[in-house]
PDB file of C-alpha atoms in Angstrom:
ATOM      1  CA  MET A   1     -12.398 -29.640   2.445  1.00  0.00           C
ATOM      2  CA  ALA A   2      -9.182 -27.892   3.332  1.00  0.00           C
ATOM      3  CA  THR A   3      -8.420 -26.923   6.868  1.00  0.00           C
ATOM      4  CA  ASN A   4      -7.557 -23.115   7.722  1.00  0.00           C
ATOM      5  CA  ASP A   5      -3.818 -24.019   8.060  1.00  0.00           C
ATOM      6  CA  GLU A   6      -3.763 -25.787   4.719  1.00  0.00           C
ATOM      7  CA  ARG A   7      -5.502 -22.717   3.091  1.00  0.00           C
ATOM      8  CA  LEU A   8      -3.135 -20.219   4.748  1.00  0.00           C
ATOM      9  CA  LEU A   9      -0.073 -22.503   3.526  1.00  0.00           C
ATOM     10  CA  ALA A  10      -1.694 -22.265   0.196  1.00  0.00           C
ATOM     11  CA  TRP A  11      -1.972 -18.422   0.050  1.00  0.00           C
ATOM     12  CA  ALA A  12       1.495 -18.085   1.322  1.00  0.00           C
ATOM     13  CA  LEU A  13       2.932 -20.242  -1.449  1.00  0.00           C
ATOM     14  CA  LEU A  14       0.732 -18.343  -3.936  1.00  0.00           C
ATOM     15  CA  SER A  15       1.997 -14.915  -2.449  1.00  0.00           C
ATOM     16  CA  ARG A  16       5.705 -15.950  -3.161  1.00  0.00           C
ATOM     17  CA  ALA A  17       4.899 -17.457  -6.519  1.00  0.00           C
ATOM     18  CA  ALA A  18       3.375 -14.125  -7.561  1.00  0.00           C
ATOM     19  CA  LEU A  19       6.696 -12.442  -7.473  1.00  0.00           C
ATOM     20  CA  ALA A  20       7.523 -14.398 -10.581  1.00  0.00           C
ATOM     21  CA  SER A  21       4.311 -14.586 -12.467  1.00  0.00           C
ATOM     22  CA  PRO A  22       1.403 -12.750 -11.038  1.00  0.00           C
ATOM     23  CA  ASP A  23      -0.721 -13.185 -14.041  1.00  0.00           C
ATOM     24  CA  THR A  24      -0.395 -16.870 -14.063  1.00  0.00           C
ATOM     25  CA  VAL A  25      -1.105 -16.965 -10.312  1.00  0.00           C
ATOM     26  CA  ARG A  26      -4.141 -14.914 -10.903  1.00  0.00           C
ATOM     27  CA  ALA A  27      -5.447 -17.168 -13.631  1.00  0.00           C
ATOM     28  CA  LEU A  28      -4.742 -20.350 -11.545  1.00  0.00           C
ATOM     29  CA  LEU A  29      -6.411 -18.919  -8.514  1.00  0.00           C
ATOM     30  CA  ALA A  30      -9.557 -17.892 -10.547  1.00  0.00           C
ATOM     31  CA  ALA A  31      -9.840 -21.312 -12.129  1.00  0.00           C
ATOM     32  CA  HIS A  32      -8.963 -23.499  -9.167  1.00  0.00           C
ATOM     33  CA  GLY A  33      -9.142 -21.687  -5.982  1.00  0.00           C
ATOM     34  CA  PRO A  34      -6.002 -21.373  -3.644  1.00  0.00           C
ATOM     35  CA  VAL A  35      -5.464 -24.966  -2.379  1.00  0.00           C
ATOM     36  CA  ASP A  36      -5.621 -26.477  -5.737  1.00  0.00           C
ATOM     37  CA  SER A  37      -3.520 -23.796  -7.275  1.00  0.00           C
ATOM     38  CA  ALA A  38      -0.814 -23.837  -4.624  1.00  0.00           C
ATOM     39  CA  GLU A  39      -0.485 -27.669  -5.453  1.00  0.00           C
ATOM     40  CA  ARG A  40      -0.373 -27.185  -9.086  1.00  0.00           C
ATOM     41  CA  ILE A  41       2.611 -24.589  -8.640  1.00  0.00           C
ATOM     42  CA  ALA A  42       4.367 -26.914  -6.446  1.00  0.00           C
ATOM     43  CA  ALA A  43       4.162 -29.663  -8.733  1.00  0.00           C
ATOM     44  CA  ASP A  44       7.033 -30.629 -11.072  1.00  0.00           C
ATOM     45  CA  GLY A  45       5.449 -29.806 -14.058  1.00  0.00           C
ATOM     46  CA  VAL A  46       5.175 -26.080 -13.335  1.00  0.00           C
ATOM     47  CA  ARG A  47       7.612 -25.360 -10.844  1.00  0.00           C
ATOM     48  CA  SER A  48      10.207 -23.927 -13.407  1.00  0.00           C
ATOM     49  CA  ARG A  49       7.884 -20.882 -14.075  1.00  0.00           C
ATOM     50  CA  PHE A  50       8.003 -19.967 -10.452  1.00  0.00           C
ATOM     51  CA  GLY A  51      10.996 -21.194  -9.030  1.00  0.00           C
ATOM     52  CA  PRO A  52      11.045 -23.899  -6.299  1.00  0.00           C
ATOM     53  CA  GLN A  53       7.855 -23.076  -4.465  1.00  0.00           C
ATOM     54  CA  THR A  54       7.154 -25.902  -1.555  1.00  0.00           C
ATOM     55  CA  ARG A  55       5.205 -26.336   1.522  1.00  0.00           C
ATOM     56  CA  GLY A  56       8.430 -25.641   3.332  1.00  0.00           C
ATOM     57  CA  THR A  57       8.814 -22.294   1.482  1.00  0.00           C
ATOM     58  CA  ALA A  58       5.351 -21.253   2.625  1.00  0.00           C
ATOM     59  CA  GLU A  59       5.885 -22.472   6.112  1.00  0.00           C
ATOM     60  CA  LEU A  60       9.140 -20.589   6.371  1.00  0.00           C
ATOM     61  CA  ASP A  61       7.572 -17.221   5.281  1.00  0.00           C
ATOM     62  CA  LEU A  62       4.784 -17.647   7.757  1.00  0.00           C
ATOM     63  CA  GLU A  63       7.252 -18.424  10.646  1.00  0.00           C
ATOM     64  CA  ARG A  64       9.390 -15.396   9.717  1.00  0.00           C
ATOM     65  CA  ALA A  65       6.069 -13.273   9.718  1.00  0.00           C
ATOM     66  CA  GLU A  66       5.166 -14.543  12.970  1.00  0.00           C
ATOM     67  CA  ARG A  67       8.604 -13.877  14.573  1.00  0.00           C
ATOM     68  CA  VAL A  68       8.201 -10.226  13.896  1.00  0.00           C
ATOM     69  CA  GLY A  69       4.488 -10.139  15.024  1.00  0.00           C
ATOM     70  CA  GLY A  70       2.993 -10.247  11.414  1.00  0.00           C
ATOM     71  CA  ARG A  71       0.363 -12.156   9.902  1.00  0.00           C
ATOM     72  CA  LEU A  72      -0.852 -13.173   6.294  1.00  0.00           C
ATOM     73  CA  LEU A  73      -4.162 -11.452   5.338  1.00  0.00           C
ATOM     74  CA  THR A  74      -5.855 -13.356   2.505  1.00  0.00           C
ATOM     75  CA  ARG A  75      -8.615 -12.513   0.021  1.00  0.00           C
ATOM     76  CA  ASP A  76     -10.932 -15.094   1.835  1.00  0.00           C
ATOM     77  CA  ASP A  77     -10.530 -13.278   5.167  1.00  0.00           C
ATOM     78  CA  PRO A  78     -13.111 -10.966   6.516  1.00  0.00           C
ATOM     79  CA  GLY A  79     -10.574  -8.230   6.918  1.00  0.00           C
ATOM     80  CA  TRP A  80      -9.663  -8.135   3.163  1.00  0.00           C
ATOM     81  CA  PRO A  81     -10.642  -4.507   1.898  1.00  0.00           C
ATOM     82  CA  ALA A  82     -13.307  -4.709  -0.805  1.00  0.00           C
ATOM     83  CA  ALA A  83     -11.589  -1.666  -2.503  1.00  0.00           C
ATOM     84  CA  LEU A  84      -8.593  -3.656  -3.706  1.00  0.00           C
ATOM     85  CA  SER A  85     -10.878  -5.308  -6.173  1.00  0.00           C
ATOM     86  CA  ASP A  86     -11.181  -1.998  -8.006  1.00  0.00           C
ATOM     87  CA  LEU A  87      -7.754  -2.778  -9.231  1.00  0.00           C
ATOM     88  CA  ASP A  88      -9.102  -5.651 -11.441  1.00  0.00           C
ATOM     89  CA  THR A  89     -11.198  -2.794 -13.225  1.00  0.00           C
ATOM     90  CA  VAL A  90      -7.947  -1.214 -14.654  1.00  0.00           C
ATOM     91  CA  GLU A  91      -6.157  -4.517 -15.423  1.00  0.00           C
ATOM     92  CA  ALA A  92      -3.828  -4.048 -12.692  1.00  0.00           C
ATOM     93  CA  HIS A  93      -2.289  -6.834 -10.533  1.00  0.00           C
ATOM     94  CA  THR A  94      -4.510  -7.063  -7.733  1.00  0.00           C
ATOM     95  CA  PRO A  95      -2.323  -8.385  -4.573  1.00  0.00           C
ATOM     96  CA  ILE A  96      -2.684 -12.117  -4.304  1.00  0.00           C
ATOM     97  CA  ALA A  97      -2.471 -11.503  -0.310  1.00  0.00           C
ATOM     98  CA  LEU A  98      -1.019  -9.048   1.979  1.00  0.00           C
ATOM     99  CA  TRP A  99       1.428  -9.430   4.869  1.00  0.00           C
ATOM    100  CA  THR A 100       0.517  -7.063   7.978  1.00  0.00           C
ATOM    101  CA  ARG A 101       2.342  -6.009  11.313  1.00  0.00           C
ATOM    102  CA  GLY A 102       0.113  -4.308  13.942  1.00  0.00           C
ATOM    103  CA  PRO A 103      -3.182  -4.735  15.680  1.00  0.00           C
ATOM    104  CA  GLY A 104      -5.280  -2.917  13.355  1.00  0.00           C
ATOM    105  CA  GLN A 105      -7.956  -4.596  10.787  1.00  0.00           C
ATOM    106  CA  LEU A 106      -7.058  -3.476   7.437  1.00  0.00           C
ATOM    107  CA  ASN A 107     -10.796  -3.157   5.888  1.00  0.00           C
ATOM    108  CA  LEU A 108     -11.825  -1.036   9.119  1.00  0.00           C
ATOM    109  CA  LEU A 109      -8.748   1.249   8.932  1.00  0.00           C
ATOM    110  CA  THR A 110      -9.336   1.873   5.245  1.00  0.00           C
ATOM    111  CA  ASP A 111     -12.923   2.269   5.298  1.00  0.00           C
ATOM    112  CA  ARG A 112     -12.359   5.924   5.814  1.00  0.00           C
ATOM    113  CA  SER A 113      -8.838   6.575   4.725  1.00  0.00           C
ATOM    114  CA  ILE A 114      -7.025   9.414   2.605  1.00  0.00           C
ATOM    115  CA  ALA A 115      -3.549   9.003   1.189  1.00  0.00           C
ATOM    116  CA  VAL A 116      -1.488  11.760   1.956  1.00  0.00           C
ATOM    117  CA  VAL A 117       1.914  11.526  -0.266  1.00  0.00           C
ATOM    118  CA  GLY A 118       4.413  13.444  -1.487  1.00  0.00           C
ATOM    119  CA  ALA A 119       8.312  14.106  -2.059  1.00  0.00           C
ATOM    120  CA  ARG A 120      11.058  12.210  -0.231  1.00  0.00           C
ATOM    121  CA  ALA A 121      13.219  15.263  -0.531  1.00  0.00           C
ATOM    122  CA  SER A 122      10.586  17.503   1.219  1.00  0.00           C
ATOM    123  CA  THR A 123      11.030  21.070   2.135  1.00  0.00           C
ATOM    124  CA  GLY A 124       9.858  22.731   5.469  1.00  0.00           C
ATOM    125  CA  TYR A 125       6.934  24.134   3.483  1.00  0.00           C
ATOM    126  CA  GLY A 126       5.862  20.637   2.281  1.00  0.00           C
ATOM    127  CA  GLU A 127       6.235  19.189   5.851  1.00  0.00           C
ATOM    128  CA  LYS A 128       4.237  21.891   7.255  1.00  0.00           C
ATOM    129  CA  VAL A 129       1.473  21.337   4.891  1.00  0.00           C
ATOM    130  CA  ALA A 130       1.469  17.479   5.530  1.00  0.00           C
ATOM    131  CA  ARG A 131       1.616  18.084   9.192  1.00  0.00           C
ATOM    132  CA  TYR A 132      -1.351  20.597   8.833  1.00  0.00           C
ATOM    133  CA  VAL A 133      -3.507  18.519   6.535  1.00  0.00           C
ATOM    134  CA  GLY A 134      -2.798  15.038   8.003  1.00  0.00           C
ATOM    135  CA  MET A 135      -3.437  15.948  11.638  1.00  0.00           C
ATOM    136  CA  ASP A 136      -6.617  17.687  10.787  1.00  0.00           C
ATOM    137  CA  LEU A 137      -7.961  14.834   8.839  1.00  0.00           C
ATOM    138  CA  ALA A 138      -6.868  12.325  11.537  1.00  0.00           C
ATOM    139  CA  ALA A 139      -8.573  14.250  14.111  1.00  0.00           C
ATOM    140  CA  GLN A 140     -11.778  14.138  12.233  1.00  0.00           C
ATOM    141  CA  GLY A 141     -11.694  10.315  12.230  1.00  0.00           C
ATOM    142  CA  TRP A 142      -9.804   9.769   8.869  1.00  0.00           C
ATOM    143  CA  THR A 143      -7.029   7.241   8.579  1.00  0.00           C
ATOM    144  CA  ILE A 144      -4.069   8.534   7.021  1.00  0.00           C
ATOM    145  CA  LEU A 145      -2.533   6.210   4.581  1.00  0.00           C
ATOM    146  CA  SER A 146       1.014   6.680   2.965  1.00  0.00           C
ATOM    147  CA  GLY A 147       4.281   4.840   2.046  1.00  0.00           C
ATOM    148  CA  GLY A 148       6.344   5.018   5.053  1.00  0.00           C
ATOM    149  CA  ALA A 149       9.104   6.797   3.145  1.00  0.00           C
ATOM    150  CA  PHE A 150      11.013   9.905   4.147  1.00  0.00           C
ATOM    151  CA  GLY A 151       9.759  13.472   3.671  1.00  0.00           C
ATOM    152  CA  ILE A 152       6.103  13.959   3.126  1.00  0.00           C
ATOM    153  CA  ASP A 153       5.114  10.434   3.992  1.00  0.00           C
ATOM    154  CA  ALA A 154       6.863  10.306   7.323  1.00  0.00           C
ATOM    155  CA  THR A 155       5.491  13.709   8.368  1.00  0.00           C
ATOM    156  CA  ALA A 156       1.905  12.733   7.365  1.00  0.00           C
ATOM    157  CA  HIS A 157       2.114   9.414   9.456  1.00  0.00           C
ATOM    158  CA  ALA A 158       3.678  11.405  12.494  1.00  0.00           C
ATOM    159  CA  ALA A 159       0.868  13.725  12.094  1.00  0.00           C
ATOM    160  CA  ALA A 160      -1.884  10.991  12.536  1.00  0.00           C
ATOM    161  CA  LEU A 161      -0.098   9.687  15.487  1.00  0.00           C
ATOM    162  CA  GLU A 162       0.358  13.192  17.098  1.00  0.00           C
ATOM    163  CA  ALA A 163      -3.380  13.499  16.642  1.00  0.00           C
ATOM    164  CA  GLY A 164      -3.759  10.129  18.572  1.00  0.00           C
ATOM    165  CA  GLN A 165      -5.023   8.194  15.686  1.00  0.00           C
ATOM    166  CA  PRO A 166      -3.880   4.953  13.878  1.00  0.00           C
ATOM    167  CA  THR A 167      -1.998   5.280  10.712  1.00  0.00           C
ATOM    168  CA  VAL A 168      -1.326   2.526   7.806  1.00  0.00           C
ATOM    169  CA  ALA A 169       2.057   2.290   5.910  1.00  0.00           C
ATOM    170  CA  VAL A 170       2.302   0.441   2.812  1.00  0.00           C
ATOM    171  CA  LEU A 171       5.906  -0.603   2.545  1.00  0.00           C
ATOM    172  CA  PRO A 172       8.000  -1.740  -0.690  1.00  0.00           C
ATOM    173  CA  CYS A 173       9.595  -4.817   0.840  1.00  0.00           C
ATOM    174  CA  GLY A 174       8.822  -7.679   3.087  1.00  0.00           C
ATOM    175  CA  LEU A 175       8.189  -6.976   6.622  1.00  0.00           C
ATOM    176  CA  HIS A 176      11.093  -9.047   7.981  1.00  0.00           C
ATOM    177  CA  ARG A 177      12.557  -5.366   8.750  1.00  0.00           C
ATOM    178  CA  LEU A 178      11.310  -1.876   9.148  1.00  0.00           C
ATOM    179  CA  PHE A 179      12.237   0.067   5.927  1.00  0.00           C
ATOM    180  CA  PRO A 180      13.724   2.590   5.296  1.00  0.00           C
ATOM    181  CA  GLN A 181      16.025   2.210   8.522  1.00  0.00           C
ATOM    182  CA  GLY A 182      15.915   5.921   9.038  1.00  0.00           C
ATOM    183  CA  ASN A 183      12.188   5.643   9.635  1.00  0.00           C
ATOM    184  CA  ALA A 184      12.365   2.631  12.159  1.00  0.00           C
ATOM    185  CA  ASP A 185      11.215   4.271  14.980  1.00  0.00           C
ATOM    186  CA  LEU A 186       8.413   5.600  13.243  1.00  0.00           C
ATOM    187  CA  LEU A 187       7.494   2.690  11.788  1.00  0.00           C
ATOM    188  CA  ALA A 188       7.466   0.860  15.037  1.00  0.00           C
ATOM    189  CA  GLU A 189       5.216   3.525  16.497  1.00  0.00           C
ATOM    190  CA  ILE A 190       2.758   2.966  13.537  1.00  0.00           C
ATOM    191  CA  GLU A 191       2.799  -0.915  14.419  1.00  0.00           C
ATOM    192  CA  LYS A 192       1.715  -0.144  17.741  1.00  0.00           C
ATOM    193  CA  THR A 193      -1.780   1.036  17.027  1.00  0.00           C
ATOM    194  CA  GLY A 194      -2.079   0.872  13.164  1.00  0.00           C
ATOM    195  CA  LEU A 195      -0.746  -1.359  10.399  1.00  0.00           C
ATOM    196  CA  LEU A 196       2.293  -1.833   8.324  1.00  0.00           C
ATOM    197  CA  VAL A 197       1.353  -3.523   5.041  1.00  0.00           C
ATOM    198  CA  SER A 198       3.401  -5.251   2.193  1.00  0.00           C
ATOM    199  CA  GLU A 199       2.144  -7.637  -0.514  1.00  0.00           C
ATOM    200  CA  TYR A 200       5.723  -9.122  -0.341  1.00  0.00           C
ATOM    201  CA  PRO A 201       6.432 -12.169   1.808  1.00  0.00           C
ATOM    202  CA  PRO A 202       9.170 -11.702   4.430  1.00  0.00           C
ATOM    203  CA  GLY A 203      12.898 -11.511   3.152  1.00  0.00           C
ATOM    204  CA  VAL A 204      12.052  -9.679  -0.198  1.00  0.00           C
ATOM    205  CA  GLU A 205      14.270  -6.574  -0.362  1.00  0.00           C
ATOM    206  CA  PRO A 206      13.107  -3.276  -1.831  1.00  0.00           C
ATOM    207  CA  ASN A 207      14.048  -2.401  -5.272  1.00  0.00           C
ATOM    208  CA  ARG A 208      12.649   0.394  -7.696  1.00  0.00           C
ATOM    209  CA  ASN A 209       9.963  -1.840  -9.191  1.00  0.00           C
ATOM    210  CA  LEU A 210       8.567  -2.565  -5.756  1.00  0.00           C
ATOM    211  CA  PHE A 211       8.528   1.048  -4.911  1.00  0.00           C
ATOM    212  CA  LEU A 212       6.119   1.776  -7.888  1.00  0.00           C
ATOM    213  CA  GLY A 213       4.237  -1.301  -7.270  1.00  0.00           C
ATOM    214  CA  ARG A 214       2.994  -0.394  -3.815  1.00  0.00           C
ATOM    215  CA  ASN A 215       1.494   2.940  -5.286  1.00  0.00           C
ATOM    216  CA  ARG A 216      -1.367   1.003  -6.755  1.00  0.00           C
ATOM    217  CA  ILE A 217      -2.254  -0.484  -3.421  1.00  0.00           C
ATOM    218  CA  VAL A 218      -2.013   2.979  -1.624  1.00  0.00           C
ATOM    219  CA  ALA A 219      -4.311   4.537  -4.403  1.00  0.00           C
ATOM    220  CA  ALA A 220      -6.799   1.623  -4.243  1.00  0.00           C
ATOM    221  CA  LEU A 221      -7.084   1.561  -0.542  1.00  0.00           C
ATOM    222  CA  ALA A 222      -7.822   5.485  -0.077  1.00  0.00           C
ATOM    223  CA  ALA A 223     -10.850   7.274  -0.710  1.00  0.00           C
ATOM    224  CA  GLY A 224      -8.718  10.241  -1.869  1.00  0.00           C
ATOM    225  CA  ILE A 225      -5.410  11.167  -2.515  1.00  0.00           C
ATOM    226  CA  VAL A 226      -3.688  14.311  -1.413  1.00  0.00           C
ATOM    227  CA  VAL A 227      -0.301  15.416  -2.798  1.00  0.00           C
ATOM    228  CA  CYS A 228       1.278  17.977  -0.409  1.00  0.00           C
ATOM    229  CA  GLU A 229       4.471  18.546  -2.160  1.00  0.00           C
ATOM    230  CA  SER A 230       6.068  16.946  -5.389  1.00  0.00           C
ATOM    231  CA  GLY A 231       8.801  17.791  -7.798  1.00  0.00           C
ATOM    232  CA  ILE A 232       8.221  17.352 -11.535  1.00  0.00           C
ATOM    233  CA  ARG A 233       9.722  13.788 -11.601  1.00  0.00           C
ATOM    234  CA  SER A 234       8.785  11.474  -8.776  1.00  0.00           C
ATOM    235  CA  GLY A 235       7.284   8.527  -7.523  1.00  0.00           C
ATOM    236  CA  THR A 236       4.356  10.599  -6.594  1.00  0.00           C
ATOM    237  CA  ALA A 237       3.286  11.051 -10.061  1.00  0.00           C
ATOM    238  CA  ASN A 238       2.801   7.291 -10.318  1.00  0.00           C
ATOM    239  CA  THR A 239       0.447   7.371  -7.200  1.00  0.00           C
ATOM    240  CA  VAL A 240      -1.379  10.225  -9.014  1.00  0.00           C
ATOM    241  CA  ARG A 241      -1.781   8.179 -12.241  1.00  0.00           C
ATOM    242  CA  TRP A 242      -3.202   5.313 -10.288  1.00  0.00           C
ATOM    243  CA  GLY A 243      -5.618   7.603  -8.439  1.00  0.00           C
ATOM    244  CA  ASN A 244      -6.877   8.726 -11.865  1.00  0.00           C
ATOM    245  CA  LYS A 245      -7.291   5.236 -13.173  1.00  0.00           C
ATOM    246  CA  LEU A 246      -9.148   4.207 -10.182  1.00  0.00           C
ATOM    247  CA  ARG A 247     -11.324   7.243 -10.306  1.00  0.00           C
ATOM    248  CA  ARG A 248     -10.184   8.277  -6.719  1.00  0.00           C
ATOM    249  CA  PRO A 249     -10.339  12.170  -6.122  1.00  0.00           C
ATOM    250  CA  VAL A 250      -6.826  13.408  -6.349  1.00  0.00           C
ATOM    251  CA  MET A 251      -5.955  16.595  -4.928  1.00  0.00           C
ATOM    252  CA  ALA A 252      -2.667  18.844  -4.613  1.00  0.00           C
ATOM    253  CA  VAL A 253      -1.584  21.531  -2.668  1.00  0.00           C
ATOM    254  CA  PRO A 254       0.127  24.333  -4.446  1.00  0.00           C
ATOM    255  CA  GLY A 255       3.430  25.852  -3.497  1.00  0.00           C
ATOM    256  CA  PRO A 256       5.604  28.908  -4.186  1.00  0.00           C
ATOM    257  CA  ILE A 257       5.568  29.556  -7.941  1.00  0.00           C
ATOM    258  CA  ASP A 258       9.508  29.425  -7.878  1.00  0.00           C
ATOM    259  CA  SER A 259       9.849  26.143  -5.838  1.00  0.00           C
ATOM    260  CA  ALA A 260      11.078  23.195  -7.981  1.00  0.00           C
ATOM    261  CA  ALA A 261       9.798  20.889  -5.007  1.00  0.00           C
ATOM    262  CA  SER A 262       6.215  22.047  -6.056  1.00  0.00           C
ATOM    263  CA  ARG A 263       6.405  21.922  -9.576  1.00  0.00           C
ATOM    264  CA  GLY A 264       4.641  18.446  -9.601  1.00  0.00           C
ATOM    265  CA  CYS A 265       1.704  19.715  -7.591  1.00  0.00           C
ATOM    266  CA  HIS A 266       1.367  22.704 -10.127  1.00  0.00           C
ATOM    267  CA  GLU A 267       1.521  20.356 -13.285  1.00  0.00           C
ATOM    268  CA  PHE A 268      -1.037  18.020 -11.611  1.00  0.00           C
ATOM    269  CA  ILE A 269      -3.440  20.927 -11.152  1.00  0.00           C
ATOM    270  CA  ARG A 270      -2.484  22.581 -14.625  1.00  0.00           C
ATOM    271  CA  THR A 271      -3.266  19.290 -16.564  1.00  0.00           C
ATOM    272  CA  GLY A 272      -6.485  18.515 -14.648  1.00  0.00           C
ATOM    273  CA  GLN A 273      -4.876  15.310 -12.919  1.00  0.00           C
ATOM    274  CA  ALA A 274      -5.573  16.833  -9.302  1.00  0.00           C
ATOM    275  CA  ARG A 275      -7.760  19.387  -7.902  1.00  0.00           C
ATOM    276  CA  LEU A 276      -6.238  22.402  -5.925  1.00  0.00           C
ATOM    277  CA  VAL A 277      -6.752  22.235  -2.080  1.00  0.00           C
ATOM    278  CA  THR A 278      -5.281  24.238   0.760  1.00  0.00           C
ATOM    279  CA  SER A 279      -6.924  22.651   3.899  1.00  0.00           C
ATOM    280  CA  ALA A 280      -8.211  19.349   5.305  1.00  0.00           C
ATOM    281  CA  HIS A 281     -11.857  21.146   4.895  1.00  0.00           C
ATOM    282  CA  GLU A 282     -11.379  21.597   1.266  1.00  0.00           C
ATOM    283  CA  VAL A 283     -10.272  17.906   0.874  1.00  0.00           C
ATOM    284  CA  LEU A 284     -13.370  16.610   2.443  1.00  0.00           C
ATOM    285  CA  ASP A 285     -15.480  19.132   0.649  1.00  0.00           C
ATOM    286  CA  LEU A 286     -14.037  17.445  -2.632  1.00  0.00           C
ATOM    287  CA  LEU A 287     -14.701  13.948  -1.268  1.00  0.00           C
ATOM    288  CA  GLU A 288     -18.178  14.550  -0.291  1.00  0.00           C
ATOM    289  CA  HIS A 289     -19.177  16.150  -3.462  1.00  0.00           C
TER     290      HIS A 289
END
C-alpha cells in the first residue's frame, strides 16, 4: 500500500502531466489509480506524450508550493469539494488536483458560496454593485468566490474582506506568485483568512487559455453566479456558459441602457442566460427557490 507521501508525489506528477494531456491522465486515473498512473506516465514508454515527468519534477512542485505556504489538495482528500464532480456530467476537464494557499478548507468555504464576477474594465457603477451585493452576501454567511482579477472580481473580494469574511480566489496560473501583480496586496489579504486556488502547478504562467479554463472551476464551486457588470464580449460570458451547463442559477444586474459596460448583462437577461437581480436579497431568493 502506498504511503501518504508516495500518493502526494503521484498526484503532483499527475497534476503537471495534465497540462499536456488531461484526457489521458483522467483515463489512466480511472483505470489504475493515482500511484500506478503516475508510474506509467513516468515510464519511458509513455513519457513522450507528457514531456519528462519524474518524481523529481513532482518533488520540486511540492517544494515550491511549500515555500510560499501552499499545499496540494487531491481528489482523495477529505477537503475536496464534491461539487467539482459535476464537471464530469458536462464532459469537462475536472481538475486532477488543486493547489491552494491559505488556511481555509475548500469544501467548507464553498459549501455556501456565490460567484460574484464581471468586467475587468469596470465602471464606478459596476464596482458599487459588486461591493453592495458582495458585502451583503458575505455578511449573511456566504463565501464570495471570484477570479482575483481587476475590476469586479477585486471589488467583490474586497467587499467580503470588509465584511470580515473569508473569500476564495481561483487564479489562472501557478501559485508561485500573486497574479495579477497589481492585486498582490489584495490577494495577500485573501490568503490570510481564505484561500487562493489553482489547478496549475507552481511555475505555470498565465495565458488566455488558462484564464478561460479557471472559469469552469469558479462555476462548479458556486451555488450561484452573479454578474455585476459585463461588456458584450468578455471572459464573463464564458463563466455564464459554464454556469448554465452546470445548472447553477445565473443572475445579472442590469445597468444604464446606454452603458457599453452593461451590454453583456442585458444580453444575458434578454436571452434567458441569466435572471435579473438588483440586490443580495433577490440573489438569495432565487437560490432558495
